Short mmCIF file of C-alpha atoms in Angstrom, two decimals:
data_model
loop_
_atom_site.label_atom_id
_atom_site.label_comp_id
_atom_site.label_asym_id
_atom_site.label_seq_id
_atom_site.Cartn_x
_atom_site.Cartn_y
_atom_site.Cartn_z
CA UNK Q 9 83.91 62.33 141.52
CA UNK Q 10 85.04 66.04 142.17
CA UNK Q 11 84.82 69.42 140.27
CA UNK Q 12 87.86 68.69 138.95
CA UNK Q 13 87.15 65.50 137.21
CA UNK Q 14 84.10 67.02 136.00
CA UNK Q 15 85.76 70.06 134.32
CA UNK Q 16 87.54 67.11 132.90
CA UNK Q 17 85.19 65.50 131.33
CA UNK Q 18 83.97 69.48 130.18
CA UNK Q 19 87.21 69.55 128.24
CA UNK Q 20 87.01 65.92 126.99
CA UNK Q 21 83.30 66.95 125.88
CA UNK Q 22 84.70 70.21 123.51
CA UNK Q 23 87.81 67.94 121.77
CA UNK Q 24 85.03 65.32 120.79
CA UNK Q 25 82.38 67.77 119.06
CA UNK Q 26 84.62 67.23 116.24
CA UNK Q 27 84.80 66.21 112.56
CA UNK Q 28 93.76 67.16 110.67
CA UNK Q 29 104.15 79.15 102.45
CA UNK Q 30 102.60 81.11 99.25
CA UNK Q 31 102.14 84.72 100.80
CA UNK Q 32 102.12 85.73 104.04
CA UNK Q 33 99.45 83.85 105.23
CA UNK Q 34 99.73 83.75 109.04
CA UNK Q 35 100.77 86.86 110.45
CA UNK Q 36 102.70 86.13 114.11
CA UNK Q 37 102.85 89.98 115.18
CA UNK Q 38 98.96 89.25 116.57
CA UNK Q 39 99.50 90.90 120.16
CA UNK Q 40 97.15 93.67 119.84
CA UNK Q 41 94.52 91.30 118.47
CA UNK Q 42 94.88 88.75 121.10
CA UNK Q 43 95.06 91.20 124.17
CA UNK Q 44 91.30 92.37 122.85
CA UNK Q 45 90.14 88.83 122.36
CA UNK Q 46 91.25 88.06 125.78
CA UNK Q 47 89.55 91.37 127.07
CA UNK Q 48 85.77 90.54 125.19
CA UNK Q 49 86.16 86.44 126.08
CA UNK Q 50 86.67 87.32 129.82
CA UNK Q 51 83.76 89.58 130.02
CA UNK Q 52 81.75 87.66 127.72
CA UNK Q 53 82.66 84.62 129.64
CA UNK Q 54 81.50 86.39 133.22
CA UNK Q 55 77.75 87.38 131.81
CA UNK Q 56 77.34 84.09 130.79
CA UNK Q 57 78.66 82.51 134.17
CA UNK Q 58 76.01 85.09 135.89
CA UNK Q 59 73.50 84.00 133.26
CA UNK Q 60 73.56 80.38 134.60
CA UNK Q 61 73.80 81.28 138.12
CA UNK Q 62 70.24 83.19 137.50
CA UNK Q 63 68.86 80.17 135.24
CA UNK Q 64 70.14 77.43 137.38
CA UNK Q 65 69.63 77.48 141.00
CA UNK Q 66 71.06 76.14 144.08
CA UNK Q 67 74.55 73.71 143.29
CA UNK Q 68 73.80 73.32 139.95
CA UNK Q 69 74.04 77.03 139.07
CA UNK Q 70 77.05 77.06 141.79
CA UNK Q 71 79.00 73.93 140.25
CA UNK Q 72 78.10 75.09 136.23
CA UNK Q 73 79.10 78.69 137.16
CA UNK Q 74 82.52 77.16 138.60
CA UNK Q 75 83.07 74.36 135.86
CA UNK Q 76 82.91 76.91 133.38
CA UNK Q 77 84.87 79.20 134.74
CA UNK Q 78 87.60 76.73 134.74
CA UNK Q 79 87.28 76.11 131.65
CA UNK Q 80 87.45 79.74 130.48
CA UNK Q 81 90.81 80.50 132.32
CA UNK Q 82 91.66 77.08 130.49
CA UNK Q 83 91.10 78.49 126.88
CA UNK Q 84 92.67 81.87 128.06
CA UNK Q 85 95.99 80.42 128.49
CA UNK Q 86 95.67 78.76 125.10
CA UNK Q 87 94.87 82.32 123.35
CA UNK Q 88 97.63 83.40 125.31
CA UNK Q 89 100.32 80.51 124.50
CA UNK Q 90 99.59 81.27 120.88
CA UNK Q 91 97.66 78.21 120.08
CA UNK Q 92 95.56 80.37 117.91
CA UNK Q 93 96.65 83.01 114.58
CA UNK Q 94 94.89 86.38 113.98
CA UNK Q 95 95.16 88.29 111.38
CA UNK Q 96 95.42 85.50 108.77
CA UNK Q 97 93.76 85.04 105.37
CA UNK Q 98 91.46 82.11 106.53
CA UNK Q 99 89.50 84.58 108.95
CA UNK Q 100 88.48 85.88 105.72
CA UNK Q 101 87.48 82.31 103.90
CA UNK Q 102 85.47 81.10 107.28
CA UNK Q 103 83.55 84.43 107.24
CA UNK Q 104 82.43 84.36 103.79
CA UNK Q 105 81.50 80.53 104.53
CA UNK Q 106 79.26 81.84 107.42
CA UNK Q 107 78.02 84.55 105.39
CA UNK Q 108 76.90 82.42 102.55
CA UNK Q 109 74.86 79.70 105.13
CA UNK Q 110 72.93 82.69 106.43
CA UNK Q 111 71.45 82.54 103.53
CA UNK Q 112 67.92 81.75 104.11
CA UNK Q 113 68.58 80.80 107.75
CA UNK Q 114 68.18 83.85 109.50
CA UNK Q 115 68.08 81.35 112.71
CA UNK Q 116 71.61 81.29 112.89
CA UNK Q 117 73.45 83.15 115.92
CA UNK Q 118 74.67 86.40 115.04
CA UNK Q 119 77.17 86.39 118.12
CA UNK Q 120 80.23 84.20 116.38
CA UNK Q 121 83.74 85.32 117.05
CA UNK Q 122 85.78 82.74 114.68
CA UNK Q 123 89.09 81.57 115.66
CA UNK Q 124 91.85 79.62 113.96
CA UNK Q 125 93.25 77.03 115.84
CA UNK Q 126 97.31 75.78 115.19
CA UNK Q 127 95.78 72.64 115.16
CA UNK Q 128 96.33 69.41 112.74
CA UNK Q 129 93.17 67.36 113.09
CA UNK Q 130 90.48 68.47 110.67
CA UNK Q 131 87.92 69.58 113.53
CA UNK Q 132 86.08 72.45 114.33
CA UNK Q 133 83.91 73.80 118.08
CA UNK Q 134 81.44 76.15 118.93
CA UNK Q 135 81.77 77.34 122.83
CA UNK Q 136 79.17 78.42 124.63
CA UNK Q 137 79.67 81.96 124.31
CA UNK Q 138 79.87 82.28 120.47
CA UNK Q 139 83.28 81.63 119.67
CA UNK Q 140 83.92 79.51 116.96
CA UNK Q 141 87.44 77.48 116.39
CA UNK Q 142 87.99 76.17 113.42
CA UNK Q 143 91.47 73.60 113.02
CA UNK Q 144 93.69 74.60 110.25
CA UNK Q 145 93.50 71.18 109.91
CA UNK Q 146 91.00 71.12 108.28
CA UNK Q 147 91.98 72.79 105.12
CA UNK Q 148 95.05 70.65 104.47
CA UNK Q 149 92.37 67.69 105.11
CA UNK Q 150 89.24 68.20 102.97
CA UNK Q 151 88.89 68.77 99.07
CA UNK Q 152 87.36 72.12 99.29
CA UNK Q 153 85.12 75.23 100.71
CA UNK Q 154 81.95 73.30 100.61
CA UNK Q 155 83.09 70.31 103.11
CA UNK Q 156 84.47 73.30 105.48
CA UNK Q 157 80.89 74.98 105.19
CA UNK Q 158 79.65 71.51 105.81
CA UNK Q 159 81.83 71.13 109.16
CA UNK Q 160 80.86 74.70 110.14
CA UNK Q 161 76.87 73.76 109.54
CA UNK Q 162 77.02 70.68 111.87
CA UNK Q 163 78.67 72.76 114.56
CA UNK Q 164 75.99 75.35 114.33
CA UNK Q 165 73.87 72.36 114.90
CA UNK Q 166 75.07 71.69 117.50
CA UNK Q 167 75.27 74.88 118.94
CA UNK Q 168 71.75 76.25 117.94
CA UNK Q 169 70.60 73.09 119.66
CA UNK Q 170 72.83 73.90 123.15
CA UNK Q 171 74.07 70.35 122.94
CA UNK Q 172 77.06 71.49 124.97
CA UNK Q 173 75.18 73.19 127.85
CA UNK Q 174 72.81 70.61 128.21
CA UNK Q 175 75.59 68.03 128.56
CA UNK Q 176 77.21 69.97 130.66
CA UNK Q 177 74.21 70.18 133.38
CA UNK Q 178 73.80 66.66 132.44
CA UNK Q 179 76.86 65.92 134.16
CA UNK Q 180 77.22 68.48 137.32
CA UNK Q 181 73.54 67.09 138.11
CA UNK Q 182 74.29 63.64 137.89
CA UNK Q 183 77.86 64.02 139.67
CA UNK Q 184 75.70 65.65 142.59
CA UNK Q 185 73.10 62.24 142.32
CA UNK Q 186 76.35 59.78 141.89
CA UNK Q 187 77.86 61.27 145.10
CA UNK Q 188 75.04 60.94 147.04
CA UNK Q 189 74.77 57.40 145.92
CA UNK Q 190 78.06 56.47 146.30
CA UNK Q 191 78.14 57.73 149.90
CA UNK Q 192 75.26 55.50 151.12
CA UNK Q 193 77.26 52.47 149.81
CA UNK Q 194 80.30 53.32 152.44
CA UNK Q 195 80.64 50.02 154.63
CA UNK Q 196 78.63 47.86 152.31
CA UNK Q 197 79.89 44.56 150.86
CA UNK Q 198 81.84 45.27 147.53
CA UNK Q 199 81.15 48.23 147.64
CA UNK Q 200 84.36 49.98 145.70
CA UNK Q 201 82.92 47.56 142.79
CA UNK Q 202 79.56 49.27 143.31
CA UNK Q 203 80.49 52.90 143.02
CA UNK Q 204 82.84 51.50 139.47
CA UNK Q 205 79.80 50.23 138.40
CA UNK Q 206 77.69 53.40 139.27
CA UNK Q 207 81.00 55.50 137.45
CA UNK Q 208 81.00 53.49 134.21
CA UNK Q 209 77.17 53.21 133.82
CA UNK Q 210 77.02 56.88 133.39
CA UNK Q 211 80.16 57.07 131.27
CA UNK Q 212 78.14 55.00 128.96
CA UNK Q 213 74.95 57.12 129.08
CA UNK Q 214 76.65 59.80 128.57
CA UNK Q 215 78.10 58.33 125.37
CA UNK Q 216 74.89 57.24 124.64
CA UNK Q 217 73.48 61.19 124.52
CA UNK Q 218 76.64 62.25 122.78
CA UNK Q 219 76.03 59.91 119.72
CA UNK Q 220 72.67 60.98 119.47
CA UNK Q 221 73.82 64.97 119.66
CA UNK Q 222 76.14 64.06 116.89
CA UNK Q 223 73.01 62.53 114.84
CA UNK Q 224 70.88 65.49 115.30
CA UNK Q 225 73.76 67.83 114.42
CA UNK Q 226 73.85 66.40 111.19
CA UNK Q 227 70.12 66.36 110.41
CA UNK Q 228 70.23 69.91 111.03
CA UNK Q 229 73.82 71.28 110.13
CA UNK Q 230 72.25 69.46 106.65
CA UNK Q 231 69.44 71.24 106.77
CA UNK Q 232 71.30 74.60 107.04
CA UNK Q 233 73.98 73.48 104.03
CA UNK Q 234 71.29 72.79 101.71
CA UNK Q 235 68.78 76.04 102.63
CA UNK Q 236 72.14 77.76 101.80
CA UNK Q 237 72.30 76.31 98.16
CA UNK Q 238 75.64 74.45 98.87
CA UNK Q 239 75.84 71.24 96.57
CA UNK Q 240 74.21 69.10 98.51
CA UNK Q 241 76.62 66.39 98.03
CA UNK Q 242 79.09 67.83 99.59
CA UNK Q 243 77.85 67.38 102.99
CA UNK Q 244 78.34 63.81 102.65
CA UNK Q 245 81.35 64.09 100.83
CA UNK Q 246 82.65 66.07 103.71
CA UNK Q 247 81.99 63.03 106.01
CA UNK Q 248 83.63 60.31 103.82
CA UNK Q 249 86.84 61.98 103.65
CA UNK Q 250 86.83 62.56 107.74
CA UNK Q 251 86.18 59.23 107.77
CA UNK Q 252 89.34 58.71 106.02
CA UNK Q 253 91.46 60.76 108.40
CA UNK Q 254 93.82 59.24 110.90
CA UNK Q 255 95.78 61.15 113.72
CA UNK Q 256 99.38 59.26 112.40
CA UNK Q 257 99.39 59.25 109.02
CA UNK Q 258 98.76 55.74 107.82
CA UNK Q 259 101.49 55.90 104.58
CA UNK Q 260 103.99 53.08 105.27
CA UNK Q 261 107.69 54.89 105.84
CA UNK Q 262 109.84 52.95 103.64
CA UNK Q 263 113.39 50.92 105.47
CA UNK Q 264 114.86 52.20 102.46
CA UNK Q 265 114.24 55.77 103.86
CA UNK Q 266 115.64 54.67 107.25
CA UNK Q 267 118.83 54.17 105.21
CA UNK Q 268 118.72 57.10 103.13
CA UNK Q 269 119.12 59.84 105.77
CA UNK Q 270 120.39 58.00 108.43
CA UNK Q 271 123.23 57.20 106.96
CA UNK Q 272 125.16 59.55 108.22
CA UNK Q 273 129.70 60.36 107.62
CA UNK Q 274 130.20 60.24 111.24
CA UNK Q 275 127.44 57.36 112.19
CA UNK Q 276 127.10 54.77 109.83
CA UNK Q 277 123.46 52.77 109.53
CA UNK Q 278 122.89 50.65 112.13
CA UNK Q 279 120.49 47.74 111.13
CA UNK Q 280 119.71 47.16 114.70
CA UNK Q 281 117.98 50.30 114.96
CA UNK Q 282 115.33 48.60 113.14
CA UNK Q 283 114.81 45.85 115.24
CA UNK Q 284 111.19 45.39 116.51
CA UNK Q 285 109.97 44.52 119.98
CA UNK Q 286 108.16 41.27 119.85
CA UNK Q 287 104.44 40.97 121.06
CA UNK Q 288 103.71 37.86 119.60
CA UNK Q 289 104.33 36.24 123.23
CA UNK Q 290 101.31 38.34 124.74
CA UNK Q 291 98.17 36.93 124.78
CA UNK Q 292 95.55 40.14 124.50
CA UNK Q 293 92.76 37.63 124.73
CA UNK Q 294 93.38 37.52 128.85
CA UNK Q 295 93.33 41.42 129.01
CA UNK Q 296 89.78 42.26 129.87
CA UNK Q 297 89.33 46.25 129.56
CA UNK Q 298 87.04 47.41 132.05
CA UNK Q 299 85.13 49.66 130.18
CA UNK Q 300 84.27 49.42 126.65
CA UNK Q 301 86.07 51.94 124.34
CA UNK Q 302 83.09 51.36 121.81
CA UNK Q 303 80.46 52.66 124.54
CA UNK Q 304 82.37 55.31 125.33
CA UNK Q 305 82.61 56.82 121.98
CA UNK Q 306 81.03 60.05 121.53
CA UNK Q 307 80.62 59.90 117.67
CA UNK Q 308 78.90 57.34 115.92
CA UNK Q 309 80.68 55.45 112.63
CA UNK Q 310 80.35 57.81 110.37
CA UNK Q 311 79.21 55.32 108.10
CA UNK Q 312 76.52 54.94 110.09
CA UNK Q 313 75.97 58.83 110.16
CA UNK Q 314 76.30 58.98 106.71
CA UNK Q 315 73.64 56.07 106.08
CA UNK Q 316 71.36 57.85 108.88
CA UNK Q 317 71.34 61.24 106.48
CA UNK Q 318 70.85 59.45 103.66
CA UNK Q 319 67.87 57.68 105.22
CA UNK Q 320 66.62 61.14 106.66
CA UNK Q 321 67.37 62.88 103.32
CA UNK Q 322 66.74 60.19 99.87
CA UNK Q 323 68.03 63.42 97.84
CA UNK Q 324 71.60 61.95 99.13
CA UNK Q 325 71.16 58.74 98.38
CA UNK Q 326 73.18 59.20 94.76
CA UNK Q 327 76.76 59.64 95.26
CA UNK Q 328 78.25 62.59 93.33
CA UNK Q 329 81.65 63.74 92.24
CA UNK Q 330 83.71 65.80 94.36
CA UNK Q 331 83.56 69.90 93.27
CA UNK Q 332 86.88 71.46 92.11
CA UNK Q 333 88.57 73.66 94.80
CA UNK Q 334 88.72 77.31 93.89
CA UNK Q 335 92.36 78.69 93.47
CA UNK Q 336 91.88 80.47 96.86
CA UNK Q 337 90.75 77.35 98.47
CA UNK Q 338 94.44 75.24 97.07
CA UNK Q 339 96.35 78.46 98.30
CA UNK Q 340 94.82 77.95 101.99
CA UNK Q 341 95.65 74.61 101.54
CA UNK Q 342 99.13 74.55 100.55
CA UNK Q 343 99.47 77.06 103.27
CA UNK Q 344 98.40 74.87 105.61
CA UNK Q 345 100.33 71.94 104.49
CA UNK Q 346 103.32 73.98 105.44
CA UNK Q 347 101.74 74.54 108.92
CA UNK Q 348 101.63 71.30 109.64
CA UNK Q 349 105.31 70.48 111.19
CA UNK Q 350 105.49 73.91 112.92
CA UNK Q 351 102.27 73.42 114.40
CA UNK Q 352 103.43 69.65 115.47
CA UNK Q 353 106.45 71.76 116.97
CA UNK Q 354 104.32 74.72 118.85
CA UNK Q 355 102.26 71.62 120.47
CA UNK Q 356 105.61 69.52 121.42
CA UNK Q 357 104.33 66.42 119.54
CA UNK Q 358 108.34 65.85 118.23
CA UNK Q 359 108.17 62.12 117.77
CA UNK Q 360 105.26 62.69 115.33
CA UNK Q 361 107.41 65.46 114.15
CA UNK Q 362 110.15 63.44 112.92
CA UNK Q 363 107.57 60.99 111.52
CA UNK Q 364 106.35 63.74 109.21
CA UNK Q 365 109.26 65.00 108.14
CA UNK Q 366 110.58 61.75 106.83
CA UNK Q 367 106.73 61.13 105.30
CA UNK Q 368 107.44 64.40 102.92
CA UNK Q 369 111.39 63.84 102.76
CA UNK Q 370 110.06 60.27 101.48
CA UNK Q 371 107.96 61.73 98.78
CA UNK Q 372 110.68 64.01 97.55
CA UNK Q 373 109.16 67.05 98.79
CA UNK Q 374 111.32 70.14 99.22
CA UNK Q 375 114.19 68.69 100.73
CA UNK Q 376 116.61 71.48 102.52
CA UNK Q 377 112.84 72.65 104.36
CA UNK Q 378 111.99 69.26 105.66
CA UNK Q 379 115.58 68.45 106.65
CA UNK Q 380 115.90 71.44 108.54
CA UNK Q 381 112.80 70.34 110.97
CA UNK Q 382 114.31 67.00 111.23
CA UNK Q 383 117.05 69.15 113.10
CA UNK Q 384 114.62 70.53 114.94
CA UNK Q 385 112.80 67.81 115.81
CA UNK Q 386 115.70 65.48 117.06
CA UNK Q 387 117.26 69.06 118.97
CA UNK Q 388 113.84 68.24 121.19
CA UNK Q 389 114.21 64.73 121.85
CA UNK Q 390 118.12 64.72 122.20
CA UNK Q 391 116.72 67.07 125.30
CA UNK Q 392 114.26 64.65 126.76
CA UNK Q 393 116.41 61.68 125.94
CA UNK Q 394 118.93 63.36 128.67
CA UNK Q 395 116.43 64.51 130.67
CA UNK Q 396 114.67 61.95 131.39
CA UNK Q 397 111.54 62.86 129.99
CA UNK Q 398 111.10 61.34 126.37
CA UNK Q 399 107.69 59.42 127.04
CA UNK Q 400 106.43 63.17 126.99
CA UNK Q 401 107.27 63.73 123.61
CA UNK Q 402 107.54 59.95 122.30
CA UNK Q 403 104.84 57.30 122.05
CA UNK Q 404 105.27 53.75 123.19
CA UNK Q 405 104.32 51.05 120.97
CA UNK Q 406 100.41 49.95 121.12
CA UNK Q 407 100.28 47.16 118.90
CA UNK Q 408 96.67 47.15 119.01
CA UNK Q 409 95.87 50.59 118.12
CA UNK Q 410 99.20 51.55 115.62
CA UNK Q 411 99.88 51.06 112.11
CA UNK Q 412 102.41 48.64 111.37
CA UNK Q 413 104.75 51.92 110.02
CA UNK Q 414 103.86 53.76 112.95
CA UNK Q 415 105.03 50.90 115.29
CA UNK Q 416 108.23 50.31 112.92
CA UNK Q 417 109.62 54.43 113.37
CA UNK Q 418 108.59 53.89 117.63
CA UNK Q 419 110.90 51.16 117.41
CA UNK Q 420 113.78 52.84 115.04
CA UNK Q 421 113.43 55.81 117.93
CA UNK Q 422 113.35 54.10 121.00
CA UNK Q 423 116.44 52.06 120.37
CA UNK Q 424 118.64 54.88 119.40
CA UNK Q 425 121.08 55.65 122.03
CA UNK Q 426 121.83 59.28 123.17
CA UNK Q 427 125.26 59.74 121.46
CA UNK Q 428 123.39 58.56 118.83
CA UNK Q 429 120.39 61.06 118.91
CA UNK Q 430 122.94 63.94 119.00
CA UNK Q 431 124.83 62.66 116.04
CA UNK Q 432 121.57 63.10 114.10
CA UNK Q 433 120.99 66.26 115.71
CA UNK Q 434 124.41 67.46 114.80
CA UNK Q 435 124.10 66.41 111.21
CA UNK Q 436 120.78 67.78 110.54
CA UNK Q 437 121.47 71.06 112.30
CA UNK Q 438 124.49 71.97 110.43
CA UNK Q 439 124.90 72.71 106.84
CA UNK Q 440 126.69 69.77 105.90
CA UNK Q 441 123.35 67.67 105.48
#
């Protein structure tokens, strides 16, 4: 296992600490505000390499000190590529969020720098230096500024209890013990089986510790909500409606849609397009994965996070209604309800692209704005369809881990041809549609 995997697993580590226009909301003209993030992250991010080159001696300080700073130049090129806004009017909401759990927890870290990530999923990360990204995700997700303060409280739990540093030497220390095992097995019977063994058996522990991280950020992100005279409630509302979200919208896309913009005046409906690969034939029952996906998880259920709380705290035991959003709050949101295709665009995730856009052109939404990204959207894949390339930007079907609409639109896509693809592209891209 080299540096590299490990900085790999580092990365892995920060997507999992997780929980997806009216005005001017997000302002693109963000240059000068970027160029002097990236100038306080990169110093920032060389004290603290120095710090744990002081604090941890030897390879561990070496391999930490190199890990991170992979990871840093990482995150740079994300600032730089965009994948963040300045400047934008939920700066404002998070701050006043952060400002209002201070209250009577002066043991919060004074040193956040908050971020806003172009990001669908409804999640949210502390990094070790202070800087704090929030998904704008996570305001077209959740009901209102209570369940974002409760997101941002179980990240401060986890970062005012250095759950990602101590992972972190967690692993560099065991990589260094797991390589010095796994070179005393050379020439031994079995012995590739061996070091898998050795590989997976700390995969697991480390899912182990990751669960219980996510435990004790609850406990005390709670702990924080609540000294900050948040409803209460609203912490474990916050968790029921993550619980709720899925990375492909679950909403069944209608055949009837199909049909409705699809059928175009130079390409009439083809019902073939609809035709669905057939798994029945495969037996899963002789697959055998070789490591569990359940051990590997880093989060617990979060029913069983929400019956842990409500064990730790009886004061949550009664369910309560869900608070109103402010007016402010439903103007973030609708704001970043309109994100949500461009974003899907800015991170090349087109197939998922089109699948939105025919999810709101289903629902009757604002037709000639939808359409228009459906233009878009197809523009990209016509490319990759003649290139070569469209398992970049296309899923194949997983029947065991897609909804049955999900696995319906893969098939609709894959089994358009490319003359076919640029008639759509065509149509949707001119004014005629």
């Amino acid at each position: 296992m080299n540096t590299r995997f490990i900085s790999l697993l580092f990365l892995m580590f920060f997507s999992w600490i997780c929980f997806g226009q009216i005005g001017k909301t997000i302002d693109t003209a963000d240059y000068l505000q970027r160029k002097e993030f990236l100038k306080n992250f990169s110093i920032n991010n060389e004290l603290f390499i120095k710090k744990m080159k002081s604090q941890y001696s030897g390879k561990t300080g070496f391999e930490l000190s190199k890990v991170y700073k992979e990871f840093g130049d990482d995150f740079e090129k994300q600032v730089k590529n965009k994948d963040f806004i300045f400047k934008s009017d939920y700066d404002a909401s998070i701050k006043s969020l952060i400002l209002r759990l201070r209250k009577n927890n002066p043991q919060l870290p004074q040193d956040l720098k908050i971020l806003i990530a172009r990001d669908n999923t409804p999640n949210a990360y502390c990094l070790l230096d202070g800087t704090f990204v929030i998904n704008m995700g996570l305001f077209s997700w959740l009901n209102n500024e209570e369940e974002i303060a409760a997101v941002i409280a179980h990240e401060l739990g986890h970062r005012m209890s250095e759950h990602s540093l101590n992972l972190l030497v967690n692993i560099v220390e065991n990589n260094q013990l797991d390589k010095s095992t796994v070179k005393s097995l050379r020439g031994n019977e079995n012995s590739n089986q061996k070091a898998f063994d050795i590989l997976k058996n700390r995969m697991y522990k480390k899912g182990i510790e990751k669960r219980k991280q996510e435990i004790e950020a609850d406990s005390l992100g709670y702990v924080i909500f609540r000294n900050a005279d948040f409803k209460k409630t609203e912490f474990v509302n916050a968790l029921k409606k993550l619980k709720d979200f899925d990375t492909i919208s679950p909403r069944e896309l209608k055949v009837e849609t199909y049909k409705k913009f699809f059928e175009l005046p130079k390409q009439p409906f083809n019902d073939k397009w609809l035709k669905k690969e057939d798994f029945s034939l495969y037996n899963y029952n002789f697959y055998k994965e070789k490591l569990d996906k359940d051990s590997l998880s880093s989060h617990p259920e979060m029913t069983k996070r929400i019956e842990k709380l409500k064990k730790f705290f009886p004061e949550l035991i009664q369910d309560a209604e869900i608070l109103k959003p402010t007016e402010d709050y439903l103007s973030l949101k609708k704001a970043a309800r309109a994100e949500i295709l461009p974003n899907l665009y800015h991170s090349e995730d087109y197939g998922v692209g089109i699948y939105a856009s025919l999810q709101f052109l289903q629902d009757g939404e604002d037709e000639k704005f939808y359409k228009n990204w459906l233009g878009k959207f197809f523009a990209k894949i016509y490319e990759a369809r003649k290139n070569y390339n469209l398992n970049r930007y296309l899923d194949r079907i997983e029947p065991k881990d897609q909804s049955e609409s999900y696995q319906q639109f893969l098939n609709f896509m894959w089994n358009l041809r490319l003359e076919e693809i640029k008639n759509i592209t065509d149509f949707y891209q001119n004014k005629e549609s």
